[in-house]
XYZ file of C-alpha atoms in Angstrom:
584
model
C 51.893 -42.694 -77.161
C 55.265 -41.064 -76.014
C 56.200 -38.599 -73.192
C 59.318 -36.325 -73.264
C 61.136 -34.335 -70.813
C 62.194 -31.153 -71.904
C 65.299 -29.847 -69.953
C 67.795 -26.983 -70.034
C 70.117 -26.829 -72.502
C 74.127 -27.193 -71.638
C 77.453 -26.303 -72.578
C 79.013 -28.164 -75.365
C 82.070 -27.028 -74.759
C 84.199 -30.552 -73.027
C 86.129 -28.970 -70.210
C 82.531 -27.617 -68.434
C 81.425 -31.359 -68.455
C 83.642 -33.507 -66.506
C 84.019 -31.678 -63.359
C 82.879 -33.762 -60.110
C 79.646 -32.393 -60.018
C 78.936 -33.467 -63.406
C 80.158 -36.784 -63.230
C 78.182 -37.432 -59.790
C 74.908 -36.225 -61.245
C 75.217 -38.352 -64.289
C 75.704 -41.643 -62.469
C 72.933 -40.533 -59.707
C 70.639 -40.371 -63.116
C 71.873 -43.912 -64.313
C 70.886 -45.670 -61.462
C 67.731 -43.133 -60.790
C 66.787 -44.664 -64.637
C 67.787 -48.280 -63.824
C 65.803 -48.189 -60.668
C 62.323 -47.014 -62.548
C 63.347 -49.233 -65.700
C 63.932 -52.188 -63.077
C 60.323 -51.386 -61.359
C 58.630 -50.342 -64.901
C 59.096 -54.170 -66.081
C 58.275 -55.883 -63.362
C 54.875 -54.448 -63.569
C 54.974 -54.647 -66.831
C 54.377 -58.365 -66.673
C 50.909 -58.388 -66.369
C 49.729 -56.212 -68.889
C 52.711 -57.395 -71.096
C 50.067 -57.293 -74.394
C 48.792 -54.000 -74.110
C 52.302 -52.577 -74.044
C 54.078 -54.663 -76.518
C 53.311 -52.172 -79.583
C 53.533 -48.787 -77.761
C 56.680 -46.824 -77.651
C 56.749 -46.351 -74.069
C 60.028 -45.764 -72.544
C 60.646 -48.549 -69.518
C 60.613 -45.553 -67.273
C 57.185 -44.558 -68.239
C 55.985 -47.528 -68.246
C 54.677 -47.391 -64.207
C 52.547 -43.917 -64.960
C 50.898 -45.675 -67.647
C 50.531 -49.053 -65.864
C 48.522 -47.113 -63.143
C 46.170 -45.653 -65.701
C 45.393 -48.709 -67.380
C 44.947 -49.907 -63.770
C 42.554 -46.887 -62.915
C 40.436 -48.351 -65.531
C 40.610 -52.379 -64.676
C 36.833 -53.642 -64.107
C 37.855 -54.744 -61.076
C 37.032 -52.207 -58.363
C 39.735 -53.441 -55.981
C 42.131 -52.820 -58.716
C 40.881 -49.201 -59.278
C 41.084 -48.257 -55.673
C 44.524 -49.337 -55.694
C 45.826 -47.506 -58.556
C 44.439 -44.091 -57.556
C 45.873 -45.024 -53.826
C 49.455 -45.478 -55.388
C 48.787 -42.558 -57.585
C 48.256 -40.610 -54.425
C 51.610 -41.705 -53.244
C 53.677 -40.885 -55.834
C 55.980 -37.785 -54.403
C 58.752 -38.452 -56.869
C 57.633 -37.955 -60.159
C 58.115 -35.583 -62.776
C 55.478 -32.630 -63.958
C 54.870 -33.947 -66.931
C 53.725 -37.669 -64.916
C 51.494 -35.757 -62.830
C 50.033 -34.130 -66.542
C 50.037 -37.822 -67.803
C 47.291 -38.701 -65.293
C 45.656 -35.240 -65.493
C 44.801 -35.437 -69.037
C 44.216 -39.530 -69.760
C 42.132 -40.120 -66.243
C 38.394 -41.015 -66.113
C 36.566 -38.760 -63.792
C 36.158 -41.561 -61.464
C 39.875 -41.313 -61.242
C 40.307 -37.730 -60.674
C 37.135 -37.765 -58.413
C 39.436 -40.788 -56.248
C 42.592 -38.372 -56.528
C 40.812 -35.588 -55.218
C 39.588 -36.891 -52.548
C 42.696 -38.909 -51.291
C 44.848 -36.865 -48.824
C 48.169 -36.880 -49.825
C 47.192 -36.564 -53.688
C 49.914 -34.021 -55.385
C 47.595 -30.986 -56.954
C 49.794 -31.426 -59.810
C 47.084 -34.293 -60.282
C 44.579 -31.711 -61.895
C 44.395 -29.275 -64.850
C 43.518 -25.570 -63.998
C 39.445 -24.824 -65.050
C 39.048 -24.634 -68.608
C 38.596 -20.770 -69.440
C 35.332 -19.372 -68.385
C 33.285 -18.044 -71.729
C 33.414 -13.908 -71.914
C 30.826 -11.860 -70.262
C 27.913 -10.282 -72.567
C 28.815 -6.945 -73.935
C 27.635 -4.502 -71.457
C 27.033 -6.994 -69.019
C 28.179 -7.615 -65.077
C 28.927 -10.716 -63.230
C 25.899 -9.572 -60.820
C 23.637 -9.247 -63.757
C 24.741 -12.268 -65.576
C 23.722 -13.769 -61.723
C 20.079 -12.642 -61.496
C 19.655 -13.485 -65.145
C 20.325 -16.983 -63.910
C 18.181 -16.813 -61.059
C 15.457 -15.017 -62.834
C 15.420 -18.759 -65.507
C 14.701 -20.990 -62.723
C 11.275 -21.839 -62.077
C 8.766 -20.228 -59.549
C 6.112 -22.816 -59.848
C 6.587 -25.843 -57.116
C 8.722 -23.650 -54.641
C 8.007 -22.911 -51.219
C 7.474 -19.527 -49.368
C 11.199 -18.973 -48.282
C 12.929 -19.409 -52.000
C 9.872 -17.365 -53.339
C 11.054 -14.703 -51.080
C 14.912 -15.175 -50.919
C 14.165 -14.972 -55.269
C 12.212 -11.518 -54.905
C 14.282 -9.863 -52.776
C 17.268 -10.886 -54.849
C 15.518 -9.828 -57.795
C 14.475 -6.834 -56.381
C 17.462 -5.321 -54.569
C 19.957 -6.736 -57.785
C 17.495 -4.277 -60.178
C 18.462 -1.484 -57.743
C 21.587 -1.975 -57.429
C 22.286 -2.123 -61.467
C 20.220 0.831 -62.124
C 22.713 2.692 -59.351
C 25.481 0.835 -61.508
C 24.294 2.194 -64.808
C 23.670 5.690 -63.095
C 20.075 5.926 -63.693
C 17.646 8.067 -62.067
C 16.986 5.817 -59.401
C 20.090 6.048 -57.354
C 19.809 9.514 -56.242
C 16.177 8.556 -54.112
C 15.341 5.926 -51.727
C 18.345 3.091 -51.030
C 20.383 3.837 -54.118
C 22.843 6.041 -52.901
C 24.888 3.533 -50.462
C 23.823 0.840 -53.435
C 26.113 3.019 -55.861
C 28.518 4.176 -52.953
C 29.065 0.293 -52.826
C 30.115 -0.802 -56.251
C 33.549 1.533 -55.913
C 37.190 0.477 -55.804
C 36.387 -2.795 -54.148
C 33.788 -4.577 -55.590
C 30.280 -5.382 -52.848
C 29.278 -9.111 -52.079
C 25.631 -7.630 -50.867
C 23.881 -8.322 -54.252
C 25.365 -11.448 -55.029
C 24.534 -12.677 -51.597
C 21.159 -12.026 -51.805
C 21.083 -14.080 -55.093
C 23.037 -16.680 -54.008
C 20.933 -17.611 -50.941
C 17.919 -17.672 -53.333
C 20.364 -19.754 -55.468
C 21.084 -21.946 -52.886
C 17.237 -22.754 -52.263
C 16.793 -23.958 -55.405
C 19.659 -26.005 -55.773
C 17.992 -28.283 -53.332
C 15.388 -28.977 -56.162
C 17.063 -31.235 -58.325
C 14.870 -30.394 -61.718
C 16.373 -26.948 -60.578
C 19.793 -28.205 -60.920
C 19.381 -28.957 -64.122
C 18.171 -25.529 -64.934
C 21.502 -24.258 -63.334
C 23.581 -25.871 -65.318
C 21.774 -25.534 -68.383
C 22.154 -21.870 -68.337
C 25.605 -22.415 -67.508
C 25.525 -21.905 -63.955
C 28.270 -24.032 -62.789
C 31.142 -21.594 -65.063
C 29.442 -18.365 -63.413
C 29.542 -19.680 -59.931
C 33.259 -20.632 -60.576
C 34.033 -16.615 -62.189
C 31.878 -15.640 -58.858
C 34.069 -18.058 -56.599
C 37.388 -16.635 -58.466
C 36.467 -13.575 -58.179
C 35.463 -13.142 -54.058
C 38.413 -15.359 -52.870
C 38.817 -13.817 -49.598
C 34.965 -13.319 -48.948
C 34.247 -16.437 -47.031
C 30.108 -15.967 -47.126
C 29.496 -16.088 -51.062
C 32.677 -18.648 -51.589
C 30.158 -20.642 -48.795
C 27.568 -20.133 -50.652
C 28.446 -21.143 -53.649
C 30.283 -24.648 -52.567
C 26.727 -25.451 -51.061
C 25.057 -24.946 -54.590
C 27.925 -27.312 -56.140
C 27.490 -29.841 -52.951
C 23.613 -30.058 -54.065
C 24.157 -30.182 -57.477
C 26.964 -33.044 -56.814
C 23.498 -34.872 -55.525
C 22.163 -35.759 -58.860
C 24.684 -38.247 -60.560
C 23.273 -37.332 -64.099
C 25.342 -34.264 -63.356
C 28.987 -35.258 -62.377
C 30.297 -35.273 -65.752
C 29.628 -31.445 -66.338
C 30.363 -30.719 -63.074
C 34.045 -32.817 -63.491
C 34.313 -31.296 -66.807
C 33.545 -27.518 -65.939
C 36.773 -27.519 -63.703
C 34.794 -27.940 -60.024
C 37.049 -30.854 -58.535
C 40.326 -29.055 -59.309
C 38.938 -26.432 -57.022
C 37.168 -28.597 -54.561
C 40.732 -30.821 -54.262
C 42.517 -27.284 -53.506
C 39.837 -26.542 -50.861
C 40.087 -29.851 -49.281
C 43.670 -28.558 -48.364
C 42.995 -25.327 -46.808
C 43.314 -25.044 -43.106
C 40.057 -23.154 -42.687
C 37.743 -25.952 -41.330
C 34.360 -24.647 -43.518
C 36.194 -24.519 -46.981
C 37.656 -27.741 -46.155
C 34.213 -29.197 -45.128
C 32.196 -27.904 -47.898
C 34.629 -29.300 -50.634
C 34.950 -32.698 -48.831
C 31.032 -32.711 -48.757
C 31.184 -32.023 -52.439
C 33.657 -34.710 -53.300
C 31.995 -37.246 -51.307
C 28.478 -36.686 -52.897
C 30.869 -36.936 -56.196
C 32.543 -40.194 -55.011
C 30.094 -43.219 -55.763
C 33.007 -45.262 -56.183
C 33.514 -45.624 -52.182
C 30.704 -43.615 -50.792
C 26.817 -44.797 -51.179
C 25.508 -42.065 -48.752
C 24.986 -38.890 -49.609
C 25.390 -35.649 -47.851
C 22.732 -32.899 -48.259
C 22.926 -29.128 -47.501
C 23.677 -29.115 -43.653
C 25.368 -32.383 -43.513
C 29.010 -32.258 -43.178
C 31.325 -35.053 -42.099
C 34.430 -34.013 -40.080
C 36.110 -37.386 -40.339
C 37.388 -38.744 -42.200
C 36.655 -36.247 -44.835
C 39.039 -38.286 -47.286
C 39.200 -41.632 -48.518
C 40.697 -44.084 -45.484
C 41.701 -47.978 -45.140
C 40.426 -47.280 -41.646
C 37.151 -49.400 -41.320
C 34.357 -47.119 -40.012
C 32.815 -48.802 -36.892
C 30.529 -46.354 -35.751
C 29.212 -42.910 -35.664
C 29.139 -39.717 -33.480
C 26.471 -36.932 -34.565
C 27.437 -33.283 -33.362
C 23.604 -31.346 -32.994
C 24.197 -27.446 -32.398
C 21.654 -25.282 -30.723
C 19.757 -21.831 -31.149
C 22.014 -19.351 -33.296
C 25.004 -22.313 -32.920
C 26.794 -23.949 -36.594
C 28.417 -26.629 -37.399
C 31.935 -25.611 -37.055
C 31.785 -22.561 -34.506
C 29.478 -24.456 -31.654
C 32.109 -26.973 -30.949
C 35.937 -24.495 -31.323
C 37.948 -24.445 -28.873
C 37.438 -21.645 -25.621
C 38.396 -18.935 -26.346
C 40.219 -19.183 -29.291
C 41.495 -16.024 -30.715
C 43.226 -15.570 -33.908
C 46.141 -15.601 -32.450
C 45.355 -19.247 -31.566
C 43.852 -20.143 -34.866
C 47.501 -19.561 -36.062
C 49.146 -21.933 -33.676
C 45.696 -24.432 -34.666
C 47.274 -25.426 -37.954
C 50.673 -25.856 -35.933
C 49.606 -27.779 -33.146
C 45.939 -29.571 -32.890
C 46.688 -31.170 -30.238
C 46.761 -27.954 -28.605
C 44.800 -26.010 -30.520
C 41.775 -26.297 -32.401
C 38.942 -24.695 -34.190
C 36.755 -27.907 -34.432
C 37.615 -30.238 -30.949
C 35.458 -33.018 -32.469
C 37.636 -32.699 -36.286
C 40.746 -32.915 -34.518
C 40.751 -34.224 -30.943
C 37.939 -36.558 -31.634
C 38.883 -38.068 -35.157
C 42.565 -38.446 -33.481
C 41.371 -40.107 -30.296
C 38.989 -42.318 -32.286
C 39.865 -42.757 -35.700
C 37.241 -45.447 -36.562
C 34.110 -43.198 -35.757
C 32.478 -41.580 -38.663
C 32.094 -37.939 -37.440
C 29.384 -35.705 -38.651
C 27.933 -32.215 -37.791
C 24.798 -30.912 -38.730
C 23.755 -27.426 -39.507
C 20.133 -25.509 -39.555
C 19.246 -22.098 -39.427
C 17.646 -20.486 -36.491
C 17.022 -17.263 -35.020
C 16.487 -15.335 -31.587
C 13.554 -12.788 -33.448
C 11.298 -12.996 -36.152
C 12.934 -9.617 -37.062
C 16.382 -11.320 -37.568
C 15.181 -14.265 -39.268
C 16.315 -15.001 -42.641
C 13.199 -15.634 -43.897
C 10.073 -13.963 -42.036
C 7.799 -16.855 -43.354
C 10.069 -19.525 -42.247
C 8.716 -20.133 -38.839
C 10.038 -23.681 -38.427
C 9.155 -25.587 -34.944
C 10.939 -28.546 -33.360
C 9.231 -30.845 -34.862
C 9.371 -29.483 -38.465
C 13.190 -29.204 -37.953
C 13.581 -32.656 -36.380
C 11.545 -34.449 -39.769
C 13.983 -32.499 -42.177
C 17.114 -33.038 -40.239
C 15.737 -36.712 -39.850
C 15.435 -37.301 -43.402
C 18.583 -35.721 -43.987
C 20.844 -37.709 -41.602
C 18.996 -41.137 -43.085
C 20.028 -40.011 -46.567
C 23.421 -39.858 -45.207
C 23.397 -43.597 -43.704
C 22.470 -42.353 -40.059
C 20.983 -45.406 -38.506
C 23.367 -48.237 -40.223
C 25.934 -47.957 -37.768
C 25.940 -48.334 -33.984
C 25.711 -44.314 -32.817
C 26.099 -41.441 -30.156
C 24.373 -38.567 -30.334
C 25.529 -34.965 -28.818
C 24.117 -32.216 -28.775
C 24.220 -28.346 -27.180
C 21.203 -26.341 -26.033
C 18.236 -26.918 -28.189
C 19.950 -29.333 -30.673
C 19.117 -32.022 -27.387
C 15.321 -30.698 -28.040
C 15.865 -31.896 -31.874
C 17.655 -35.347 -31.227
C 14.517 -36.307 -28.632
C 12.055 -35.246 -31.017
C 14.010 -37.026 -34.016
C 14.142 -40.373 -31.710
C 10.713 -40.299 -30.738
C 9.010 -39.636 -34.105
C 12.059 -42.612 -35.671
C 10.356 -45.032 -33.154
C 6.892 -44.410 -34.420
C 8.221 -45.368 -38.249
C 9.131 -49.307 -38.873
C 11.705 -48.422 -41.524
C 13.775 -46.205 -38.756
C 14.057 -48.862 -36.604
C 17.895 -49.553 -37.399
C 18.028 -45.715 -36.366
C 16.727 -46.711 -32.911
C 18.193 -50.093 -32.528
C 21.749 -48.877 -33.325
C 21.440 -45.449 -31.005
C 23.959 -46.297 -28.274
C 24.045 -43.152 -26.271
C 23.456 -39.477 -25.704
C 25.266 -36.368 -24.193
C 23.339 -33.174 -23.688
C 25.385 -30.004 -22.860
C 23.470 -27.968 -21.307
C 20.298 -29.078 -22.646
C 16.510 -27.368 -21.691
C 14.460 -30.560 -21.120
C 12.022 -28.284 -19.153
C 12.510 -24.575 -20.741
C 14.456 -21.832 -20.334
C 14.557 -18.067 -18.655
C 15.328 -17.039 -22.382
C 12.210 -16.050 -23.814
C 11.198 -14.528 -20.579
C 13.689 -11.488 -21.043
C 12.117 -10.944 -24.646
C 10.560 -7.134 -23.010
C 13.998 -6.451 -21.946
C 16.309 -7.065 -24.757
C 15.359 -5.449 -28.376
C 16.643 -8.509 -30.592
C 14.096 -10.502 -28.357
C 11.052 -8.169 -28.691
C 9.273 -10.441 -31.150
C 10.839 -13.454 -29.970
C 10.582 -16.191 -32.777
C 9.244 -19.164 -32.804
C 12.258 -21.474 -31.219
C 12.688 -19.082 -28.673
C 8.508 -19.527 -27.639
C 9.248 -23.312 -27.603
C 11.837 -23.428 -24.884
C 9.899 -21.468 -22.389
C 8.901 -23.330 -19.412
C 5.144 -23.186 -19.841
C 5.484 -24.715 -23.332
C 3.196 -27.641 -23.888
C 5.121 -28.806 -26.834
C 8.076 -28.960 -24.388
C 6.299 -30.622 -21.798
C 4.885 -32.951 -24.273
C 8.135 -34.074 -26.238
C 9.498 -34.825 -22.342
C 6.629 -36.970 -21.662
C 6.954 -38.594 -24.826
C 10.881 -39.427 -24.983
C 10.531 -40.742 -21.442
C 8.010 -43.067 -21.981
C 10.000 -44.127 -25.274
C 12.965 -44.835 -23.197
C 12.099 -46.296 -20.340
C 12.668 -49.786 -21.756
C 15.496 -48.816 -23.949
C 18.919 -49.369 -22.842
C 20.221 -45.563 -23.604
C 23.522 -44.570 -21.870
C 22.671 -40.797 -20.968
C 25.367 -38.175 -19.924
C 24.374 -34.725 -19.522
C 25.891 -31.712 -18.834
C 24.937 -28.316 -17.387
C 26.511 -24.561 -16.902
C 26.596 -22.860 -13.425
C 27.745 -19.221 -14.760
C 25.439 -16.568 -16.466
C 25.848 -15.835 -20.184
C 25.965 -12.204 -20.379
C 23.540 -11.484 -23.781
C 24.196 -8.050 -24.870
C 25.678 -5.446 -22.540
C 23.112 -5.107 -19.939
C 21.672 -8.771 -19.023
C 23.181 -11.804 -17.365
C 21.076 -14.750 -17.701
C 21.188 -18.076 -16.450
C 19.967 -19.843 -19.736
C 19.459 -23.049 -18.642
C 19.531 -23.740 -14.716
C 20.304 -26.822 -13.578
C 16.930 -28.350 -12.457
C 16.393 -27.477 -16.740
C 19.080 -29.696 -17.628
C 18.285 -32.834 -15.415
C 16.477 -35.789 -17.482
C 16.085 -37.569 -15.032
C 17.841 -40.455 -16.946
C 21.593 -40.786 -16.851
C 24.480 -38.666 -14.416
C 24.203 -34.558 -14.538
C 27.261 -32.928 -14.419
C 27.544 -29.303 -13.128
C 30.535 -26.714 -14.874
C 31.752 -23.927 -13.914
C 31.009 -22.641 -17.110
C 28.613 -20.011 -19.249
C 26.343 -21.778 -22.018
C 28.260 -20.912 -24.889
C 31.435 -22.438 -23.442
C 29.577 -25.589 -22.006
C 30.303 -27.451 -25.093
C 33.970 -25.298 -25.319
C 36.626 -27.271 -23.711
C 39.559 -25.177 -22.867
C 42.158 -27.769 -23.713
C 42.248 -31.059 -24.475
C 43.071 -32.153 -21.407
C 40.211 -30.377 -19.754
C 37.228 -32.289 -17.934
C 34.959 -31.530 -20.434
C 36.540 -33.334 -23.376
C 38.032 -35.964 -21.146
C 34.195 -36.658 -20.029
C 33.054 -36.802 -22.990
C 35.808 -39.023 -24.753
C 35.314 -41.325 -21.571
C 31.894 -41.857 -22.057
C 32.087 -41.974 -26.150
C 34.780 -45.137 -25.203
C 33.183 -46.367 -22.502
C 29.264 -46.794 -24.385
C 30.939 -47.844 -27.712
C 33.704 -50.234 -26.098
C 31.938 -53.819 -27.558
C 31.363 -52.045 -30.624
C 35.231 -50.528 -31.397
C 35.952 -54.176 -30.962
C 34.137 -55.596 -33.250
């Protein structure tokens, strides 16, 4: 067991070696050496019988110290090592390779997800197998999706699989210029695969992809028919198309869910990537690795994080205890990320965001919040919705509040929701989801913790008692066949009438601290309409302080700066409920 260092060759010749510079660098590398042999033994001390056969050079001796470390019993130990392995800024690349070749995967899984790991840390992907003769990356994709099973599935993957299917067959048969593409759909189909290769097909598949991942008997049918090394040749191979590269970290993220899988996951290259990811400024591909990695992590992390579930902070390992939590809920046609960026933030801005956060920002609760209060565990949920049944991604997936508010439910439980002393917040109809969620927890003995440990709420700009939304549906096209969200928040909705009732009488005896609040602008929604989307009688509880702002809806949950009244409000009251707990 021996490293080397293998160095540029010099002169021989005397009278080039013993200038000044020469002579200064080779006593600078004396005491460098002296210094690491000096450190090497003292730590050497405790594992002094492992080490007294090998021919280890003393220097070398503190990169294999931390491996043997990595791999003590003791967890504490373990935990340690990979933390000092994170540190390490000053070694050589063949250290980093040391480490990168001899780690367990619980190791690289601890390296990866430590912030100031070196990338050195991990080995590029193994090389992805060949393609079939004749064969596409698109076709390779539907053969995959065409293995996985049919039986057990529910209406929207049975559709998201056809359609794939069916538009994929198209659009080879335009490929392979057969008789098809000159009718129908096929000429833009073979218009598209030019120059610049199309992400339509493989989008289609990879939503229907992305269904199935959530079936974990599915998973294993993924990777069986070596899914995980096409998704990486897809995720190579559409760098700079944000949609499939989202895509496809959601499939790994699900995947990451069943532990029987994390050694071919480890082994088919996915941490390397997800540990590069976790370092990009863009606030989605950093979120979707870190939700990998975490679901990866059972050394330190026993939740885990299904599709939708993200946690903003801290996203990486942390000696920062975690004393409570803060749950981000968007509303109709809102996500994760983009409901709570900064007003008005151009791209000019998002520039300046990775140069000053406190500033700038394309995720106030990521940065502002996680700064302001480092030890809340921050998460954000995500959920599909839709203005029109015509939009919808799925035409059979006509979910209603309280479908949504049982999955998200389960979800957030899964991710240790309810073990912690928590606010909720939410914008628009997410509100409608976090009363429904509450209510139906304090019907269910084993959510009580849930209900017990739910400090607070802030609603911005929430529709307690409907909105004028679904009453434009004649005037505006996307709202002709106004889905099924859109029916639930109009004012004469009994299911909105009810769940207000209902969360009333549920709270009356609780002791809830309730901030809410509301826009006074119109939200223009297309070129022609203004509408007041949720007026201010709407917004009013009747439990807790209402807030008017001169604001539109989209930008009630916006703040323009940090210093603006809206985040200052907010971080007030997050302080203020959670003061005996941050103490504690």
């Amino acid at each position: 067991m021996k490293s080397y260092v293998y160095v540029n060759t010099v002169s021989l010749d005397n009278r080039e070696n013993h200038g000044i510079i020469y002579q200064a660098r080779k006593e600078l590398h004396k005491i460098v050496r002296k210094l690491l042999a000096t450190s090497a033994k003292i730590l050497r001390n405790p594992f002094a019988d492992t080490f007294s056969t090998v021919d280890v050079e003393d220097h070398e001796c503190t990169v294999w110290l931390l491996l043997r470390k990595s791999m003590s019993a003791d967890k504490a130990a373990r935990l340690q090592a990979v933390q000092e392995m994170s540190q390490a800024h000053h070694w050589q690349d063949y250290q980093y390779r040391i480490i990168a070749q001899a780690c367990d995967l619980r190791t690289l899984i601890g390296l990866a997800r430590s912030k100031e790991s070196d990338l050195r840390f991990f080995l590029p992907p193994p090389p992805l197998p060949s393609l079939k003769e004749d064969s596409s990356v698109e076709e390779e994709l539907r053969h995959l999706l065409a293995s996985l099973p049919q039986t057990e599935v529910d209406e929207c993957i049975q559709y998201f699989t056809s359609l794939a299917l069916s538009e994929s067959s198209q659009s080879l048969a335009a490929q392979k210029g057969g008789l098809w593409c000159f009718g129908g759909n096929g000429l833009p189909y073979a218009e598209s695969f030019g120059k610049v290769p199309s992400a339509t097909v493989e989008m289609f598949c990879l939503e229907a992809i992305v269904k199935h991942s959530e079936i974990p008997t599915h998973c294993d049918k993924i990777e069986a028919n070596g899914g995980l090394q096409l998704l990486q040749r897809l995720y190579q191979l559409y760098k700079d198309c944000p949609k499939v590269q989202r895509n496809i970290m959601r499939v790994i993220g699900n995947m990451a869910l069943n532990e029987h899988l994390h050694p071919a996951i480890v082994h088919s290259g996915w941490v390397s990537l997800m540990a590069e990811a976790m370092k990009s400024q863009q606030i989605m591909e950093a979120s979707h690795a870190a939700r990998t990695l975490a679901n990866l992590d059972r050394e330190t992390v026993q939740e885990k994080y299904q599709d939708g579930v993200y946690v903003l902070h801290p996203q990486c390992r942390t000696s920062q205890p975690i004393k409570a939590d803060v749950l981000f809920i968007h509303g109709l046609m809102g996500a994760a990320f983009r409901t709570w960026r900064q007003q008005d933030l151009d791209e000019v801005l998002m520039e300046k965001a990775s140069e000053d956060e406190d500033r700038y920002t394309t995720c106030w609760p990521k940065t502002w919040l996680a700064r302001d209060c480092p030890a809340l565990r921050i998460i954000s949920v995500e959920y599909d919705t839709s203005l029109s049944d015509w939009r919808a991604r799925c035409p059979m997936e006509r979910k209603s509040i309280a479908f949504r508010s049982s999955e998200l439910l389960r979800k957030l439980r899964a991710a240790g929701v309810g073990d912690r002393p928590m606010i909720w917040v939410s914008h628009s109809m997410g509100g409608l989801l976090v009363k429904k969620m509450l209510v139906e927890a304090s019907k269910k003995p084993e959510m009580s913790t849930l209900i017990n440990n739910t400090r607070g709420m802030i609603f911005y700009s929430v529709p307690h008692h409907g909105s004028h939304l679904a009453e434009y549906s004649v005037n505006y096209r996307y709202l002709l066949f106004p889905s099924l969200e859109v029916k639930e928040l109009s004012k004469d909705s009994p299911a909105l009438k009810a769940l207000q009732n209902d969360f009333l009488e549920f709270a009356k005896d609780k002791n809830f601290q309730v901030l809410n609040f509301v826009e006074t602008l119109p939200t223009c929604i297309g070129s022609m309409i203004k509408l007041h989307v949720v007026p201010v009688e709407s917004a009013d509880l009747g439990i807790g302080e209402l807030i008017p702002v001169d604001v539109n809806h989209l930008n009630i949950c916006k703040p323009k700066t940090k210093d603006a009244f809206l985040y200052q409000r907010t971080l007030q009251f997050i302080h203020e409920t959670l003061a005996k707990d941050l103490e504690n």
